[in-house]
């Protein structure tokens, strides 16, 4: 039996996925425990749920940081180890931004992410789960958490069958597109937007009677079992990220890091 894993969680909203993970730990379906829940806003209802379970919580108020950075930048200082050029080079999410917008994006995120790292420091963790965390994490944060190359440890759950519909409204985008199947995806975070290696996916049919709300509800119900399952694989040491190379018919080389789930528990 592996040692129980320590799970950190970041949320922005109701925290129903966090709830599902906490319940799975309590029921012994995941060999682990949640060691903190952090949020990007003080109004996240999931914070109160976590506190009731005795989980330490904290908030890094992104909106406040962004507002202050724009109106009174002298009040905030960039982290000493922040290298804007290096982050911009690695950052695939913000590449469409340039000049002042890019400066504000990277500056505010670096300040917020340094604060996240400081708040997480008292709670060592093996896995960080994003459970409805609605902020893009930049390479500044990712590199400070993923310190072991080839062993990523930030997971995200996304409300669509990636690589379709990345972004902030996966179920809405799926429904509006007229898809006949919707789904959710658990993946590791990389520098791009919802683009990291896929760990698990679930799907569900979308019929004529479905509405955006029923699609969201069907999806969430899938998420509540998919996320604990993927975390269980991690806790059992069964997740391996491997680099694969394919030569396409036109001679092009396609390379991608993919997740393999070992059949046996290590
Ligand atoms: C979930 O549907 C999750 O997939 C989505 O936010 C919701 C959070 O619900 N995440 C994203 O869109 C991330 N880009 P919850 O707070 O009840 O767990």
XYZ file of C-alpha atoms and ligand atoms in Angstrom:
284
model
C 0.000 0.000 0.000
C 1.395 3.396 -1.040
C 1.517 6.211 1.524
C -1.694 8.300 1.514
C -1.272 11.267 -0.798
C -1.675 14.870 0.309
C -4.016 16.724 -2.021
C -4.142 20.509 -2.317
C -7.153 22.072 -4.049
C -7.826 25.388 -5.773
C -11.413 26.435 -6.419
C -13.395 29.447 -7.596
C -17.008 28.391 -7.141
C -19.370 25.979 -5.494
C -16.757 23.294 -4.913
C -18.948 20.301 -5.781
C -15.920 18.520 -7.286
C -13.899 19.221 -4.165
C -16.776 17.759 -2.160
C -16.719 14.609 -4.303
C -12.968 14.236 -3.788
C -13.224 14.773 -0.013
C -16.019 12.160 0.167
C -13.958 9.683 -1.880
C -11.039 10.167 0.540
C -13.314 9.728 3.539
C -14.815 6.561 2.055
C -11.363 5.108 1.342
C -11.864 5.194 -2.448
C -8.828 7.485 -2.650
C -5.845 6.741 -0.438
C -5.310 10.376 0.467
C -6.597 13.484 2.179
C -7.225 17.086 1.192
C -4.719 19.304 3.010
C -5.941 22.750 1.904
C -8.493 24.515 -0.258
C -7.514 27.871 -1.742
C -9.715 30.211 -3.768
C -9.221 33.184 -6.065
C -12.191 35.001 -4.508
C -13.554 35.277 -0.977
C -17.132 34.550 -2.136
C -16.441 31.011 -3.388
C -19.133 28.910 -1.651
C -16.794 25.900 -1.712
C -14.608 27.592 0.931
C -17.310 27.281 3.581
C -17.921 23.630 2.650
C -14.194 22.929 3.065
C -14.054 24.721 6.433
C -16.964 22.599 7.667
C -14.901 19.515 6.825
C -11.996 20.904 8.866
C -9.869 21.651 5.775
C -7.627 24.742 6.065
C -8.606 27.434 3.535
C -7.127 30.626 2.127
C -7.957 33.241 -0.473
C -5.766 35.082 -2.951
C -8.057 37.790 -4.214
C -7.209 38.006 -7.939
C -9.735 40.785 -8.677
C -8.243 43.003 -5.966
C -4.735 42.398 -7.278
C -5.738 43.209 -10.871
C -7.606 46.366 -9.791
C -4.704 47.631 -7.664
C -2.107 46.794 -10.337
C -4.003 48.922 -12.853
C -4.877 51.864 -10.580
C -1.975 52.084 -8.146
C 0.846 49.819 -9.347
C 3.330 51.220 -6.782
C 1.426 49.412 -4.005
C 2.328 46.003 -5.404
C 5.747 44.597 -6.081
C 6.556 41.893 -8.561
C 8.139 38.764 -7.086
C 11.948 39.041 -7.099
C 12.284 35.790 -9.082
C 9.844 36.865 -11.823
C 11.382 36.967 -15.296
C 8.710 38.446 -17.581
C 10.547 37.553 -20.792
C 11.009 33.925 -19.825
C 7.356 33.573 -18.772
C 6.099 35.279 -21.942
C 8.218 32.941 -24.056
C 6.822 29.832 -22.362
C 3.277 31.100 -21.983
C 0.993 29.736 -24.652
C -2.280 31.124 -23.248
C -1.448 34.805 -23.380
C 0.428 34.788 -26.641
C -2.316 36.700 -28.405
C -1.729 39.567 -25.980
C 0.994 42.082 -26.625
C 2.425 45.290 -25.160
C 0.620 46.799 -22.192
C -2.050 44.042 -22.029
C 0.607 41.339 -21.846
C 2.521 43.337 -19.208
C -0.620 43.650 -17.058
C -1.588 39.980 -17.561
C 1.819 38.610 -16.613
C 2.428 41.111 -13.812
C -0.901 40.523 -12.086
C -0.661 36.743 -12.463
C 2.901 36.677 -11.128
C 1.834 38.647 -8.039
C -1.236 36.423 -7.512
C 0.702 33.216 -8.159
C 3.525 34.198 -5.784
C 0.822 34.793 -3.152
C -0.699 31.357 -3.906
C 2.710 29.721 -3.503
C 3.224 31.528 -0.194
C -0.222 30.483 1.094
C 0.321 26.855 0.048
C 3.789 26.654 1.648
C 2.615 25.523 5.107
C 0.786 22.557 3.535
C 3.129 20.252 1.607
C 1.230 18.321 -1.060
C 1.776 15.510 -3.568
C -0.966 16.551 -5.973
C -2.628 19.890 -6.672
C -6.146 19.657 -8.085
C -7.908 22.502 -9.829
C -11.556 21.959 -8.991
C -13.403 24.664 -10.868
C -10.477 27.121 -10.526
C -11.283 29.715 -13.161
C -7.853 31.344 -13.550
C -5.147 30.408 -16.012
C -1.929 29.459 -14.283
C 1.245 30.744 -15.915
C 4.623 28.999 -16.232
C 5.749 31.060 -13.200
C 3.448 28.971 -10.974
C 3.536 25.714 -12.929
C 7.347 25.481 -12.843
C 7.391 26.063 -9.097
C 4.954 23.206 -8.465
C 6.125 20.740 -11.143
C 9.676 20.418 -9.925
C 10.214 16.827 -11.064
C 10.507 16.737 -14.896
C 8.176 14.170 -16.467
C 6.059 13.883 -13.292
C 3.425 16.610 -13.503
C 1.364 17.116 -10.383
C -1.276 19.698 -11.262
C -4.580 18.166 -12.428
C -7.580 19.989 -13.834
C -11.142 18.985 -14.613
C -12.609 20.582 -17.706
C -16.303 20.586 -18.703
C -15.872 19.343 -22.299
C -14.329 16.530 -24.286
C -10.933 18.096 -24.893
C -9.446 19.125 -27.225
C -12.904 20.434 -28.145
C -14.056 23.575 -26.375
C -11.215 24.702 -24.141
C -11.905 27.876 -22.161
C -14.314 29.004 -19.507
C -17.698 27.610 -20.637
C -17.208 24.061 -21.891
C -20.800 22.841 -21.395
C -22.239 26.062 -22.832
C -19.961 25.848 -25.869
C -20.851 22.153 -26.372
C -24.591 22.853 -26.175
C -24.554 25.931 -28.411
C -22.508 24.082 -31.041
C -25.293 21.501 -31.289
C -23.175 18.545 -30.196
C -25.037 15.275 -29.694
C -22.544 14.137 -27.080
C -21.042 16.159 -24.243
C -18.383 15.215 -21.762
C -15.715 16.133 -19.278
C -11.967 15.640 -19.159
C -9.373 15.342 -16.421
C -5.899 16.329 -17.589
C -2.553 17.521 -16.350
C -1.851 21.218 -16.710
C 0.768 22.370 -19.174
C 1.606 25.876 -20.416
C -1.334 25.986 -22.820
C -5.052 26.463 -22.286
C -6.603 23.091 -21.299
C -4.028 21.420 -23.525
C -2.113 19.068 -21.202
C -2.064 15.232 -21.309
C -5.515 13.661 -20.872
C -5.906 11.337 -17.868
C -9.595 10.421 -18.156
C -12.786 11.353 -19.984
C -16.509 10.664 -19.646
C -19.290 11.383 -22.083
C -23.090 11.596 -22.092
C -25.751 11.961 -24.790
C -27.378 15.310 -25.539
C -30.972 14.931 -26.746
C -33.665 17.198 -28.186
C -35.102 17.898 -24.723
C -31.837 18.931 -23.156
C -31.226 22.502 -22.088
C -27.986 24.200 -21.164
C -28.840 23.534 -17.504
C -29.560 19.824 -18.007
C -26.331 19.452 -19.989
C -24.390 21.107 -17.159
C -26.088 18.849 -14.584
C -25.398 15.673 -16.600
C -21.800 16.766 -16.988
C -21.271 17.565 -13.320
C -22.617 14.153 -12.324
C -19.964 12.574 -14.559
C -17.285 14.848 -13.118
C -18.040 13.749 -9.554
C -17.045 10.182 -10.362
C -14.350 10.881 -12.985
C -12.219 13.216 -10.844
C -11.975 10.862 -7.825
C -11.175 7.979 -10.196
C -8.257 9.860 -11.807
C -6.968 10.972 -8.400
C -7.147 7.354 -7.251
C -4.945 6.316 -10.207
C -2.445 8.985 -9.134
C -2.533 7.833 -5.496
C -1.931 4.263 -6.652
C 1.140 5.344 -8.629
C -0.441 4.138 -11.877
C -0.145 7.296 -13.970
C 2.807 7.583 -16.336
C 3.397 10.392 -18.775
C 5.184 9.176 -21.879
C 6.443 11.048 -24.918
C 5.061 9.557 -28.134
C 6.159 10.178 -31.687
C 4.145 9.318 -34.784
C 5.102 9.725 -38.408
C 2.046 10.755 -40.432
C 1.386 9.657 -44.021
C 2.601 13.023 -45.310
C 5.886 12.542 -43.471
C 5.096 15.053 -40.757
C 6.234 14.089 -37.284
C 3.612 14.373 -34.544
C 4.918 14.436 -30.980
C 2.872 14.547 -27.827
C 3.121 13.658 -24.135
C 0.306 11.248 -23.274
C -0.841 9.556 -20.097
C -0.717 5.791 -19.712
C -2.596 4.216 -16.823
C -0.828 1.083 -15.569
C -3.091 -1.883 -14.963
C -1.454 -2.787 -11.677
C -1.060 -0.804 -8.512
C 2.591 -0.033 -7.746
C -17.047 22.294 -13.188
O -18.017 22.043 -14.180
C -15.663 22.256 -13.805
O -15.533 21.318 -14.846
C -15.554 23.671 -14.336
O -16.146 24.486 -13.360
C -17.146 23.723 -12.675
C -16.861 23.832 -11.203
O -17.878 23.271 -10.432
N -14.195 24.027 -14.569
C -13.800 24.834 -15.540
O -14.557 25.337 -16.332
C -12.307 25.087 -15.580
N -11.954 25.852 -16.728
P -17.651 23.025 -8.876
O -17.118 24.337 -8.288
O -19.036 22.726 -8.371
O -16.704 21.895 -8.710
